[in-house]
Coordinates of N, CA, C and O in Angstrom, one line a residue:
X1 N 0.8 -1.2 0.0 CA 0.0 0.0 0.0 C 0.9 1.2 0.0 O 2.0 1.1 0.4
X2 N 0.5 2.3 -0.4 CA 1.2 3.5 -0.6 C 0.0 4.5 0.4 O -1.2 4.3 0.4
X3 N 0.8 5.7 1.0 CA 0.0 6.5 1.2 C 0.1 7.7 0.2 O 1.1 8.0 -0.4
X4 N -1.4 8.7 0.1 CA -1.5 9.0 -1.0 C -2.1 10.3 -0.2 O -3.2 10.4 0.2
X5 N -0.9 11.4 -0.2 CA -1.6 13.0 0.4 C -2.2 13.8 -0.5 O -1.8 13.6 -1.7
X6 N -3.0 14.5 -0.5 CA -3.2 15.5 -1.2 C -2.4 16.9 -1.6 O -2.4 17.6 -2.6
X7 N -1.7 17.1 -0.1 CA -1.2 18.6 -0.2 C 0.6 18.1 0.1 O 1.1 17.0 0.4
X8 N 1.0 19.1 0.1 CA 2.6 18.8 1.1 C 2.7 18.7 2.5 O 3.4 17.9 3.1
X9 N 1.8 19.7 3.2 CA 1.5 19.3 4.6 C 1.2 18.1 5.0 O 1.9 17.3 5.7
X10 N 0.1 17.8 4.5 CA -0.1 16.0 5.4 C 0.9 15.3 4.7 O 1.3 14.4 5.3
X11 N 1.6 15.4 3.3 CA 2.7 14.2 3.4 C 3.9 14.3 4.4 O 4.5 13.4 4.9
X12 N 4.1 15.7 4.5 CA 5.7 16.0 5.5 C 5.0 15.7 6.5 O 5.9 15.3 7.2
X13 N 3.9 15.6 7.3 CA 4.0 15.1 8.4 C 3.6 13.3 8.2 O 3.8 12.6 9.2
X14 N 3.3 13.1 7.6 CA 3.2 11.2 7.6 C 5.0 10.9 7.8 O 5.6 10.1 8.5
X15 N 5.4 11.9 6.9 CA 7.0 11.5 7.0 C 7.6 11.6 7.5 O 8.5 10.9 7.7
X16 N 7.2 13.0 8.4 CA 7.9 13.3 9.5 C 7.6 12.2 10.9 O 8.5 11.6 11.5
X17 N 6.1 12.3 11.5 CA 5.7 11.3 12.7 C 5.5 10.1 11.8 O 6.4 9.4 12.3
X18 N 5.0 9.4 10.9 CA 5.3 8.2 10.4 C 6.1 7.1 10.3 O 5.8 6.0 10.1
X19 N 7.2 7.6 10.4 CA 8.9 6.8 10.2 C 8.8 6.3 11.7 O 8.8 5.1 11.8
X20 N 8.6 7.0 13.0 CA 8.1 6.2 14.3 C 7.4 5.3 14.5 O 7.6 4.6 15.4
X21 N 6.6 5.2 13.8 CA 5.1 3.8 13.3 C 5.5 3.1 12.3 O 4.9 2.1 11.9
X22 N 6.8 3.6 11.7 CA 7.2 2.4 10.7 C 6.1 2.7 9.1 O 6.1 2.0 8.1
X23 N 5.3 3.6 9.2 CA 4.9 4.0 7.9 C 5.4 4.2 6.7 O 6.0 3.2 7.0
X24 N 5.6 4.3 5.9 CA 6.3 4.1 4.5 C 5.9 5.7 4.2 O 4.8 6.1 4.4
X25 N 7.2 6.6 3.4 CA 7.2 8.1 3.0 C 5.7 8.3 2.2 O 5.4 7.5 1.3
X26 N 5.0 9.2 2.4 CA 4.0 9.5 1.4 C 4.2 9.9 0.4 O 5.4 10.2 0.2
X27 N 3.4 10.1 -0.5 CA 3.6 10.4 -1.9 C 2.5 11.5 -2.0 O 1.6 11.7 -1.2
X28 N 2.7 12.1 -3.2 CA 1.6 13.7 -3.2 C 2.3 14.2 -4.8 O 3.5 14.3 -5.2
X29 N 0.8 14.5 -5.6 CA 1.1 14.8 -6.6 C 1.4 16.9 -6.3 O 1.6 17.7 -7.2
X30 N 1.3 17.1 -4.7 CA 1.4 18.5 -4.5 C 2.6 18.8 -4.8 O 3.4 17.9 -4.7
X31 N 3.0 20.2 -5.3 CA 4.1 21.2 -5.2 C 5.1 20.2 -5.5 O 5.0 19.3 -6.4
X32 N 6.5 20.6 -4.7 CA 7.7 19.4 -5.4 C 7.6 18.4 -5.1 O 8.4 17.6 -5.5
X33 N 6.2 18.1 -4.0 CA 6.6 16.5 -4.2 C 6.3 15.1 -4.8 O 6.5 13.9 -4.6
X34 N 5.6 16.3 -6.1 CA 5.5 15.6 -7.1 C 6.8 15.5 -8.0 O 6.5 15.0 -9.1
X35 N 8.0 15.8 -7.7 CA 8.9 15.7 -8.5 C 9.4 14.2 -7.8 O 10.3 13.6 -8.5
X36 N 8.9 13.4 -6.5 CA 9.9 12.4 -5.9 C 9.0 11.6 -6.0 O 8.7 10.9 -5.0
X37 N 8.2 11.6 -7.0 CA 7.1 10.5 -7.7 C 6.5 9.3 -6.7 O 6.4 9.4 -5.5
X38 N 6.3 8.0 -7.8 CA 5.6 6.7 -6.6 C 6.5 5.9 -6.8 O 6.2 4.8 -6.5
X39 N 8.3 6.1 -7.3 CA 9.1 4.7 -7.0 C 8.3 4.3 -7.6 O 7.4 4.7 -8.4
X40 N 8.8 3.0 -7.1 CA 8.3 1.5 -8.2 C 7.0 1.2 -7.9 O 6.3 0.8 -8.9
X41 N 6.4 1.3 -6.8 CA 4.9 1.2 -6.0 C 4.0 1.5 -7.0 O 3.8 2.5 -7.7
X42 N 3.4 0.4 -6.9 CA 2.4 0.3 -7.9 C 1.2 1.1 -7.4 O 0.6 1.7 -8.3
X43 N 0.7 1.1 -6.0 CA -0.7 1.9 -5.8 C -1.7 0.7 -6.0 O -2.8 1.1 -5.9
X44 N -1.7 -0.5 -6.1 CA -2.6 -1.5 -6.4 C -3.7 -1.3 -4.7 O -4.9 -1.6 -4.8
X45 N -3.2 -0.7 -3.5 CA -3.6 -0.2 -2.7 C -3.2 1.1 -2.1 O -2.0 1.3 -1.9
X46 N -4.3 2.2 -1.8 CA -3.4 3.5 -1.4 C -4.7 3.9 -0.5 O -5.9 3.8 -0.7
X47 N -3.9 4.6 0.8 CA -4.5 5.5 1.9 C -4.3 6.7 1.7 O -3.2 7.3 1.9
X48 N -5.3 7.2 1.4 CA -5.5 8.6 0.6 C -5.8 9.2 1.8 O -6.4 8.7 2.7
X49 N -5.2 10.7 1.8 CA -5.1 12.0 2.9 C -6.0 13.0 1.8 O -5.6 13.1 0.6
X50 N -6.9 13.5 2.2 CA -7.8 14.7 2.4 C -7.8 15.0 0.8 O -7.5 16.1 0.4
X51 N -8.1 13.8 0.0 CA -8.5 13.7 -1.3 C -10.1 13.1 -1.1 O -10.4 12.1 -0.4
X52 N -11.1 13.7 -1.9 CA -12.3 13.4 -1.9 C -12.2 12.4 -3.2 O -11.4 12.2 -4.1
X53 N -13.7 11.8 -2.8 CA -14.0 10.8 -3.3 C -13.9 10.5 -4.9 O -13.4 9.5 -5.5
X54 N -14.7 12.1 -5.6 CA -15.1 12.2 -6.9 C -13.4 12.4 -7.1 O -13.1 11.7 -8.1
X55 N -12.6 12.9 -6.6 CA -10.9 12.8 -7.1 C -10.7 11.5 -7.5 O -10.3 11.3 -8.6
X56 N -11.0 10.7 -6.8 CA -10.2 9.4 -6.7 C -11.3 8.5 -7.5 O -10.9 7.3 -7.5
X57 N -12.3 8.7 -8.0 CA -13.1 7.9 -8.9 C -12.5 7.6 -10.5 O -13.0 6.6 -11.1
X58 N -11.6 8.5 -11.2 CA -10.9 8.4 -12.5 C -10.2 7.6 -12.4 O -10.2 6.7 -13.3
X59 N -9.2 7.3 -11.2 CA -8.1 6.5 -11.1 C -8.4 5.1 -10.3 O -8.0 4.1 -10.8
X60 N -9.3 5.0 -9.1 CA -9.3 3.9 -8.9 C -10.9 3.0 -8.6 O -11.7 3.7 -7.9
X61 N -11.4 1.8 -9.0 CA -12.8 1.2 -9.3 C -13.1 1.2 -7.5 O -14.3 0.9 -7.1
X62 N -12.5 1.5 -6.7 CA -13.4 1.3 -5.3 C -12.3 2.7 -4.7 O -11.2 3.1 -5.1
X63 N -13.4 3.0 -3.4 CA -12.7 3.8 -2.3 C -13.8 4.0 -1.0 O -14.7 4.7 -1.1
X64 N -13.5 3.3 0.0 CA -14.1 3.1 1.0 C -13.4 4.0 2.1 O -12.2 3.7 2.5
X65 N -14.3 5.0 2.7 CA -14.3 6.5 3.6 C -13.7 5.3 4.5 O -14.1 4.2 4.3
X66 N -12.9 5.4 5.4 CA -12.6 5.3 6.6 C -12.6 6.1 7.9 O -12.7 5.7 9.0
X67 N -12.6 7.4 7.2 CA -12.8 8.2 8.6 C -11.9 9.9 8.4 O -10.9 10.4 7.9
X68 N -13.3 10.3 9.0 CA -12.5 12.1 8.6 C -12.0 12.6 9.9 O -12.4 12.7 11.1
X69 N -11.2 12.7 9.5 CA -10.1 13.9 10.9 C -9.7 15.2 10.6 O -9.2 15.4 9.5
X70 N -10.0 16.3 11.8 CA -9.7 17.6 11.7 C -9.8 17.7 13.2 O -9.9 16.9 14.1
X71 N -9.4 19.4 13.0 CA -9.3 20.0 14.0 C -9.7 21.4 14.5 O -8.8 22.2 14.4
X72 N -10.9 21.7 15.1 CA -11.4 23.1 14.9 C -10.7 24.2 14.7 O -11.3 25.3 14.3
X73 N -9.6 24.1 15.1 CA -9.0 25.4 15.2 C -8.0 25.2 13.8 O -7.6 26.3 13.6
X74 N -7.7 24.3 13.0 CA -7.0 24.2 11.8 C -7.5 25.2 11.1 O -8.5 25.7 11.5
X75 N -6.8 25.6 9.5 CA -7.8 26.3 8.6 C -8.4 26.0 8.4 O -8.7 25.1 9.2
X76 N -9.2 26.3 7.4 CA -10.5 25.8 6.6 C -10.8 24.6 6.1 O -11.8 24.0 6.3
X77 N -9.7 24.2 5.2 CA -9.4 23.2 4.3 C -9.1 21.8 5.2 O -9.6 20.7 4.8
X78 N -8.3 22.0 6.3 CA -7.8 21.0 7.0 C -8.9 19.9 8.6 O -8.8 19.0 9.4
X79 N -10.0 20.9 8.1 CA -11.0 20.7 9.3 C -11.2 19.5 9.1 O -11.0 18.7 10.1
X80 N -11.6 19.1 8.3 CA -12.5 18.1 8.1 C -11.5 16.6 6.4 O -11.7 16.5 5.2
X81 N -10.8 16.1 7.1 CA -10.0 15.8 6.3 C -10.0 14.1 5.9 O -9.5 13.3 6.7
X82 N -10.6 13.6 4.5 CA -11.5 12.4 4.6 C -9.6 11.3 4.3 O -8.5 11.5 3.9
X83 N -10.2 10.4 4.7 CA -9.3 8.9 4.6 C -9.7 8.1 3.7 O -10.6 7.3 4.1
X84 N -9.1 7.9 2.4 CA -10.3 6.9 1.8 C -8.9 5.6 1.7 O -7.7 6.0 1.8
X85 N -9.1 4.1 1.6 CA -9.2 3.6 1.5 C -9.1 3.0 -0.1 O -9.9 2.1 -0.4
X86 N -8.2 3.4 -1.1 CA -8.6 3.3 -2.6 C -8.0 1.9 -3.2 O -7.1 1.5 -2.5
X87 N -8.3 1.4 -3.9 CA -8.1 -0.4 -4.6 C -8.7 -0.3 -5.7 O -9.7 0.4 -6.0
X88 N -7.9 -1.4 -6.7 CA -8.2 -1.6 -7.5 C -7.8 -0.5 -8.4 O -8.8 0.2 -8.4
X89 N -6.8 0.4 -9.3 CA -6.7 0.8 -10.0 C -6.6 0.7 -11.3 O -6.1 -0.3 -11.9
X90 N -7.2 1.8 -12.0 CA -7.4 1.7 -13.4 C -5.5 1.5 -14.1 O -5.3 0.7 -15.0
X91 N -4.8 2.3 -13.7 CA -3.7 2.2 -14.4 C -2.5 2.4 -13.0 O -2.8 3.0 -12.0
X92 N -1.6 1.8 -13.3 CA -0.5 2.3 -11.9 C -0.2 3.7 -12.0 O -0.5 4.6 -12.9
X93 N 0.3 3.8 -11.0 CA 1.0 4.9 -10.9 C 1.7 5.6 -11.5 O 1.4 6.6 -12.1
X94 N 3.1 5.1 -11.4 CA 4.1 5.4 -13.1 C 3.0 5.9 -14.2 O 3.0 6.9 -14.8
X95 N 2.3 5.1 -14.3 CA 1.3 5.7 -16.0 C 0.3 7.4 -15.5 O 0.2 8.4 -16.2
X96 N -0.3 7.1 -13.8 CA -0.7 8.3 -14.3 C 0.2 9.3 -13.5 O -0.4 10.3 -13.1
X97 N 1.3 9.1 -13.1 CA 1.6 10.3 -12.5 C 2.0 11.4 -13.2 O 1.8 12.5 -12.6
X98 N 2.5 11.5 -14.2 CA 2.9 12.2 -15.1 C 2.1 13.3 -15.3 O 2.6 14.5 -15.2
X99 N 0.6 13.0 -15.6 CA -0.7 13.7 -15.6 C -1.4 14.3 -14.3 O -2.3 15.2 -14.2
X100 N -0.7 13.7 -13.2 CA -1.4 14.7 -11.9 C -0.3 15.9 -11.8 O -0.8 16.9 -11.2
X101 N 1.2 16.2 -12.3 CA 1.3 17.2 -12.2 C 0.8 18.7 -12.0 O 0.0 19.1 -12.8
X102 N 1.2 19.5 -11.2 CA 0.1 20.6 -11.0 C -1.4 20.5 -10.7 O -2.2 21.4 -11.1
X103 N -1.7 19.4 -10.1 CA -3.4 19.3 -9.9 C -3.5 19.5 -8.7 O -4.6 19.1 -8.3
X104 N -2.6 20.1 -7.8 CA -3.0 20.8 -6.6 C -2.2 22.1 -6.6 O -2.3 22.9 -5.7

């Protein structure tokens, strides 16, 4: 499984407190960190950070909500921040990463 941020914030922190849980670096088509792509990681499973549903319907045939976390006093964006659960992809990763460039 790969995890799959939306922004650079939630991946620098998966990476930053994650590496203590043994988590594996996130990936994020945001800002530069879409330049350190998905490696060889196929994405055949991905834990998606505070990407909505209709996002993740092009790329992968299932995604099951796990659970939203925020925090009232966060910004706006960060309040309410969904977890999906995505499987089954249409194409790996390598194929579509190329194309999420700049889509955050």
């Amino acid at each position: 499984a790969v995890i799959l941020a939306a922004n650079y914030g939630e991946a620098g922190a998966i990476d930053y407190y994650g590496s203590k849980l043994g988590l594996p670096n996130a990936i994020s088509p945001a800002g530069t960190y879409w330049f350190f792509g998905p490696g060889t990681k196929p994405g055949d499973v991905a834990i998606t950070l505070g990407i909505e549903e209709e996002s993740l319907k092009p790329f992968f045939r299932e995604a099951t909500l796990v659970k939203t976390v925020g925090n009232p006093w966060s910004v706006g964006e960060e309040r309410k921040v969904p977890i999906f659960i995505a499987r089954n992809p249409y194409k790996t990763l390598q194929e579509v990463w190329p194309s999420l460039a700049g889509r955050n």
